[in-house]
PDB file of C-alpha atoms in Angstrom:
ATOM      1  CA  MET A 645     141.726 127.764 100.877  1.00  0.00           C
ATOM      2  CA  LYS A 646     143.230 125.036 103.036  1.00  0.00           C
ATOM      3  CA  VAL A 647     141.945 121.546 102.278  1.00  0.00           C
ATOM      4  CA  LEU A 648     141.136 119.563 105.382  1.00  0.00           C
ATOM      5  CA  ASP A 649     142.312 116.002 105.896  1.00  0.00           C
ATOM      6  CA  ARG A 650     138.731 114.822 106.319  1.00  0.00           C
ATOM      7  CA  ILE A 651     137.049 112.752 103.621  1.00  0.00           C
ATOM      8  CA  LEU A 652     133.684 114.069 102.511  1.00  0.00           C
ATOM      9  CA  SER A 653     133.017 111.166 100.144  1.00  0.00           C
ATOM     10  CA  GLN A 654     134.907 108.429  98.371  1.00  0.00           C
ATOM     11  CA  SER A 655     134.006 105.815  95.802  1.00  0.00           C
ATOM     12  CA  ALA A 656     135.825 103.520  93.424  1.00  0.00           C
ATOM     13  CA  TYR A 657     134.259 101.403  90.708  1.00  0.00           C
ATOM     14  CA  SER A 658     135.854  99.148  88.133  1.00  0.00           C
ATOM     15  CA  ALA A 659     134.919  97.823  84.709  1.00  0.00           C
ATOM     16  CA  GLU A 660     136.726  95.346  82.495  1.00  0.00           C
ATOM     17  CA  ILE A 661     137.511  95.937  78.839  1.00  0.00           C
ATOM     18  CA  ASP A 662     138.657  93.583  76.076  1.00  0.00           C
ATOM     19  CA  VAL A 663     141.813  95.551  75.324  1.00  0.00           C
ATOM     20  CA  PRO A 664     145.343  94.642  76.461  1.00  0.00           C
ATOM     21  CA  LEU A 665     146.938  97.032  78.948  1.00  0.00           C
ATOM     22  CA  ASP A 666     149.756  97.943  76.540  1.00  0.00           C
ATOM     23  CA  GLN A 667     147.168  99.463  74.178  1.00  0.00           C
ATOM     24  CA  VAL A 668     145.485 101.561  76.887  1.00  0.00           C
ATOM     25  CA  ASP A 669     146.573 105.182  77.291  1.00  0.00           C
ATOM     26  CA  ILE A 670     144.376 106.924  79.843  1.00  0.00           C
ATOM     27  CA  GLU A 671     146.448 110.114  79.693  1.00  0.00           C
ATOM     28  CA  GLU A 672     146.022 110.418  75.923  1.00  0.00           C
ATOM     29  CA  TRP A 673     142.326 109.552  76.169  1.00  0.00           C
ATOM     30  CA  LEU A 674     141.615 112.116  78.887  1.00  0.00           C
ATOM     31  CA  PHE A 675     143.494 114.983  77.256  1.00  0.00           C
ATOM     32  CA  SER A 676     141.940 114.414  73.829  1.00  0.00           C
ATOM     33  CA  LEU A 677     138.402 113.520  74.976  1.00  0.00           C
ATOM     34  CA  PRO A 678     135.824 115.280  72.789  1.00  0.00           C
ATOM     35  CA  GLU A 679     133.097 117.069  74.709  1.00  0.00           C
ATOM     36  CA  ALA A 680     130.324 114.999  73.084  1.00  0.00           C
ATOM     37  CA  GLU A 681     132.065 111.776  74.169  1.00  0.00           C
ATOM     38  CA  TYR A 682     132.369 113.131  77.729  1.00  0.00           C
ATOM     39  CA  GLN A 683     128.632 113.891  77.690  1.00  0.00           C
ATOM     40  CA  ARG A 684     127.834 110.336  76.517  1.00  0.00           C
ATOM     41  CA  CYS A 685     129.830 108.917  79.451  1.00  0.00           C
ATOM     42  CA  CYS A 686     127.147 109.865  81.996  1.00  0.00           C
ATOM     43  CA  ALA A 687     124.143 111.441  80.348  1.00  0.00           C
ATOM     44  CA  PRO A 688     122.411 113.575  81.453  1.00  0.00           C
ATOM     45  CA  ASP A 689     124.819 114.419  84.313  1.00  0.00           C
ATOM     46  CA  HIS A 690     127.818 115.326  82.147  1.00  0.00           C
ATOM     47  CA  ILE A 691     127.188 118.783  80.729  1.00  0.00           C
ATOM     48  CA  ALA A 692     130.471 120.105  79.323  1.00  0.00           C
ATOM     49  CA  ALA A 693     134.199 119.412  79.241  1.00  0.00           C
ATOM     50  CA  GLY A 694     137.313 121.058  77.915  1.00  0.00           C
ATOM     51  CA  ILE A 695     141.077 120.985  78.144  1.00  0.00           C
ATOM     52  CA  THR A 696     143.241 123.958  79.133  1.00  0.00           C
ATOM     53  CA  THR A 697     146.331 124.731  81.211  1.00  0.00           C
ATOM     54  CA  THR A 698     147.148 126.505  84.430  1.00  0.00           C
ATOM     55  CA  ASP A 699     149.107 129.769  84.274  1.00  0.00           C
ATOM     56  CA  ASP A 700     152.286 127.767  84.858  1.00  0.00           C
ATOM     57  CA  GLY A 701     151.547 125.322  82.030  1.00  0.00           C
ATOM     58  CA  ARG A 702     150.160 122.282  83.859  1.00  0.00           C
ATOM     59  CA  ARG A 703     147.436 120.438  81.959  1.00  0.00           C
ATOM     60  CA  MET A 704     143.853 120.782  83.126  1.00  0.00           C
ATOM     61  CA  SER A 705     140.522 119.145  82.421  1.00  0.00           C
ATOM     62  CA  ILE A 706     137.470 121.314  83.064  1.00  0.00           C
ATOM     63  CA  ASN A 707     134.322 119.256  83.642  1.00  0.00           C
ATOM     64  CA  VAL A 708     130.827 120.547  84.305  1.00  0.00           C
ATOM     65  CA  GLU A 709     128.411 117.999  85.711  1.00  0.00           C
ATOM     66  CA  MET A 710     125.482 117.409  88.011  1.00  0.00           C
ATOM     67  CA  ILE A 711     126.314 115.404  91.131  1.00  0.00           C
ATOM     68  CA  GLY A 712     122.998 114.760  92.806  1.00  0.00           C
ATOM     69  CA  THR A 713     121.299 118.158  93.037  1.00  0.00           C
ATOM     70  CA  GLY A 714     124.524 120.184  92.819  1.00  0.00           C
ATOM     71  CA  LEU A 715     125.977 121.686  89.670  1.00  0.00           C
ATOM     72  CA  VAL A 716     129.725 121.070  89.924  1.00  0.00           C
ATOM     73  CA  VAL A 717     132.458 122.805  87.936  1.00  0.00           C
ATOM     74  CA  GLN A 718     135.611 120.710  88.230  1.00  0.00           C
ATOM     75  CA  HIS A 719     138.971 122.456  87.646  1.00  0.00           C
ATOM     76  CA  TYR A 720     141.133 119.321  87.482  1.00  0.00           C
ATOM     77  CA  VAL A 721     144.907 119.846  87.381  1.00  0.00           C
ATOM     78  CA  ALA A 722     147.093 116.887  86.404  1.00  0.00           C
ATOM     79  CA  GLU A 723     149.313 115.867  89.304  1.00  0.00           C
ATOM     80  CA  GLU A 724     150.470 112.644  87.675  1.00  0.00           C
ATOM     81  CA  ALA A 725     149.655 111.402  84.183  1.00  0.00           C
ATOM     82  CA  GLY A 726     150.675 108.285  82.308  1.00  0.00           C
ATOM     83  CA  PRO A 727     149.153 105.534  80.178  1.00  0.00           C
ATOM     84  CA  ALA A 728     147.930 103.411  83.116  1.00  0.00           C
ATOM     85  CA  TYR A 729     147.458 105.994  85.882  1.00  0.00           C
ATOM     86  CA  VAL A 730     146.250 109.582  86.007  1.00  0.00           C
ATOM     87  CA  ARG A 731     145.719 111.618  89.171  1.00  0.00           C
ATOM     88  CA  MET A 732     143.791 114.867  88.852  1.00  0.00           C
ATOM     89  CA  ASN A 733     143.140 117.376  91.642  1.00  0.00           C
ATOM     90  CA  SER A 734     140.452 120.050  91.634  1.00  0.00           C
ATOM     91  CA  ILE A 735     139.156 122.788  93.870  1.00  0.00           C
ATOM     92  CA  SER A 736     135.635 122.411  92.497  1.00  0.00           C
ATOM     93  CA  ASP A 737     132.851 124.965  92.557  1.00  0.00           C
ATOM     94  CA  VAL A 738     129.543 123.492  93.737  1.00  0.00           C
ATOM     95  CA  PHE A 739     126.288 125.356  93.122  1.00  0.00           C
ATOM     96  CA  THR A 740     123.495 124.213  95.441  1.00  0.00           C
ATOM     97  CA  ALA A 741     120.024 125.426  96.379  1.00  0.00           C
ATOM     98  CA  ASN A 742     121.723 127.210  99.314  1.00  0.00           C
ATOM     99  CA  GLY A 743     124.346 128.913  97.150  1.00  0.00           C
ATOM    100  CA  ARG A 744     127.911 128.349  96.007  1.00  0.00           C
ATOM    101  CA  THR A 745     130.713 126.574  97.840  1.00  0.00           C
ATOM    102  CA  GLN A 746     133.860 124.588  97.066  1.00  0.00           C
ATOM    103  CA  VAL A 747     135.163 121.074  97.650  1.00  0.00           C
ATOM    104  CA  ASN A 748     138.522 119.499  96.870  1.00  0.00           C
ATOM    105  CA  VAL A 749     138.135 116.513  94.530  1.00  0.00           C
ATOM    106  CA  VAL A 750     140.859 114.008  93.697  1.00  0.00           C
ATOM    107  CA  TRP A 751     140.104 111.909  90.609  1.00  0.00           C
ATOM    108  CA  GLU A 752     142.208 108.841  89.938  1.00  0.00           C
ATOM    109  CA  LEU A 753     141.917 106.873  86.693  1.00  0.00           C
ATOM    110  CA  MET A 754     143.708 103.505  86.773  1.00  0.00           C
ATOM    111  CA  ALA A 755     144.241 100.577  84.420  1.00  0.00           C
ATOM    112  CA  GLU A 756     145.681  97.179  85.286  1.00  0.00           C
ATOM    113  CA  ALA A 757     146.211  94.027  83.272  1.00  0.00           C
ATOM    114  CA  ILE A 758     143.966  91.078  84.029  1.00  0.00           C
ATOM    115  CA  ASP A 759     143.578  87.692  82.356  1.00  0.00           C
ATOM    116  CA  ASN A 760     143.512  86.913  78.624  1.00  0.00           C
ATOM    117  CA  GLY A 761     144.753  90.293  77.386  1.00  0.00           C
ATOM    118  CA  ARG A 762     142.029  92.235  79.153  1.00  0.00           C
ATOM    119  CA  THR A 763     142.261  95.371  81.291  1.00  0.00           C
ATOM    120  CA  ARG A 764     140.462  96.479  84.426  1.00  0.00           C
ATOM    121  CA  TYR A 765     139.711 100.207  84.558  1.00  0.00           C
ATOM    122  CA  THR A 766     139.108 101.753  87.996  1.00  0.00           C
ATOM    123  CA  ASN A 767     137.655 105.207  88.543  1.00  0.00           C
ATOM    124  CA  ARG A 768     138.273 106.516  92.087  1.00  0.00           C
ATOM    125  CA  VAL A 769     136.856 109.830  93.270  1.00  0.00           C
ATOM    126  CA  THR A 770     137.634 111.269  96.705  1.00  0.00           C
ATOM    127  CA  ALA A 771     136.143 114.553  97.899  1.00  0.00           C
ATOM    128  CA  HIS A 772     137.525 116.558 100.809  1.00  0.00           C
ATOM    129  CA  PRO A 773     135.899 119.573 102.451  1.00  0.00           C
ATOM    130  CA  THR A 774     137.622 122.925 102.050  1.00  0.00           C
ATOM    131  CA  ASP A 775     137.585 125.732 104.586  1.00  0.00           C
ATOM    132  CA  ALA A 776     135.003 127.427 102.340  1.00  0.00           C
ATOM    133  CA  PHE A 777     132.825 124.311 102.498  1.00  0.00           C
ATOM    134  CA  MET A 778     133.003 124.154 106.289  1.00  0.00           C
ATOM    135  CA  GLU A 779     132.100 127.877 106.507  1.00  0.00           C
ATOM    136  CA  PHE A 780     129.217 127.270 104.070  1.00  0.00           C
ATOM    137  CA  LEU A 781     127.844 124.499 106.304  1.00  0.00           C
ATOM    138  CA  GLU A 782     128.115 126.706 109.380  1.00  0.00           C
ATOM    139  CA  ALA A 783     126.469 129.691 107.672  1.00  0.00           C
ATOM    140  CA  HIS A 784     123.539 127.516 106.578  1.00  0.00           C
ATOM    141  CA  GLN A 785     123.352 125.550 109.847  1.00  0.00           C
ATOM    142  CA  LEU A 786     123.965 122.268 108.047  1.00  0.00           C
ATOM    143  CA  SER A 787     125.684 119.332 109.701  1.00  0.00           C
ATOM    144  CA  TYR A 788     128.878 117.919 108.241  1.00  0.00           C
ATOM    145  CA  GLU A 789     127.544 114.389 108.746  1.00  0.00           C
ATOM    146  CA  ALA A 790     124.396 115.086 106.703  1.00  0.00           C
ATOM    147  CA  ALA A 791     126.388 116.826 103.963  1.00  0.00           C
ATOM    148  CA  ALA A 792     128.880 113.946 103.834  1.00  0.00           C
ATOM    149  CA  ALA A 793     126.102 111.351 103.660  1.00  0.00           C
ATOM    150  CA  ALA A 794     124.385 113.233 100.817  1.00  0.00           C
ATOM    151  CA  ARG A 795     127.668 113.679  98.926  1.00  0.00           C
ATOM    152  CA  GLN A 796     128.558 110.000  99.418  1.00  0.00           C
ATOM    153  CA  ALA A 797     125.204 108.852  98.062  1.00  0.00           C
ATOM    154  CA  ALA A 798     125.188 111.236  95.091  1.00  0.00           C
ATOM    155  CA  GLY A 799     128.886 110.905  94.257  1.00  0.00           C
ATOM    156  CA  GLY A 800     128.851 107.124  94.568  1.00  0.00           C
ATOM    157  CA  ASP A 801     125.802 106.827  92.324  1.00  0.00           C
ATOM    158  CA  HIS A 802     127.369 109.126  89.717  1.00  0.00           C
ATOM    159  CA  ASN A 803     130.688 107.225  89.758  1.00  0.00           C
ATOM    160  CA  ARG A 804     128.892 103.866  89.529  1.00  0.00           C
ATOM    161  CA  ARG A 805     127.128 105.021  86.359  1.00  0.00           C
ATOM    162  CA  GLU A 806     130.063 106.769  84.649  1.00  0.00           C
ATOM    163  CA  THR A 807     132.782 104.158  85.277  1.00  0.00           C
ATOM    164  CA  PRO A 808     131.643 101.503  82.764  1.00  0.00           C
ATOM    165  CA  LEU A 809     131.018 104.227  80.181  1.00  0.00           C
ATOM    166  CA  PHE A 810     134.488 105.719  80.725  1.00  0.00           C
ATOM    167  CA  ALA A 811     135.961 102.213  80.403  1.00  0.00           C
ATOM    168  CA  ALA A 812     134.109 101.591  77.134  1.00  0.00           C
ATOM    169  CA  SER A 813     135.261 104.977  75.804  1.00  0.00           C
ATOM    170  CA  ILE A 814     138.886 104.213  76.757  1.00  0.00           C
ATOM    171  CA  ALA A 815     138.571 100.855  74.979  1.00  0.00           C
ATOM    172  CA  ARG A 816     137.172 102.472  71.820  1.00  0.00           C
ATOM    173  CA  ARG A 817     140.023 104.990  71.824  1.00  0.00           C
ATOM    174  CA  ALA A 818     142.600 102.209  72.288  1.00  0.00           C
ATOM    175  CA  GLU A 819     141.083 100.204  69.444  1.00  0.00           C
ATOM    176  CA  ALA A 820     141.048 103.250  67.159  1.00  0.00           C
ATOM    177  CA  ARG A 821     144.677 103.991  67.982  1.00  0.00           C
ATOM    178  CA  ALA A 822     145.606 100.351  67.296  1.00  0.00           C
ATOM    179  CA  LEU A 823     143.946 100.575  63.860  1.00  0.00           C
ATOM    180  CA  GLU A 824     145.921 103.768  63.199  1.00  0.00           C
ATOM    181  CA  GLY A 825     149.101 101.942  64.209  1.00  0.00           C
ATOM    182  CA  VAL A 826     149.679 104.166  67.263  1.00  0.00           C
ATOM    183  CA  LYS A 827     150.573 102.637  70.620  1.00  0.00           C
TER     184      LYS A 827
END
């Protein structure tokens, strides 16, 4: 299941929150995110979420969502995780009208300090084709260019809508932790 170096789609959106960077903990937020809160962060696209581990103990976030017309099951494995930056990598199952395939999705969640004790949250999603995806396109006589354009449109729209809601959720979690006296 070799991931190609090609980019299928990529988008990054940012939203500002009224919380200082030193109170933000994206890693803690992501790995304690209740399923109902995940669903609120891009209704009706977000269907389900859960936390688990790989066989070798690495943390995972399992997300089920609609991206355009495809039902996507994300199997995100933490590659890097800290308060201001998290990088997740998934070989994601995509269920389409033509059947099932897979794409490689890299999800980066980033926070940076801006003016007056505020934070900018950026949500970057990059999808790469897998060998299975390329075989799927060939078997269904679909062009890579058309698939990439559709994925870019659908993925970009989804990211645009979820980013401000993720940012607001991260801010609420930071504020709750501050009230509890936890940094």
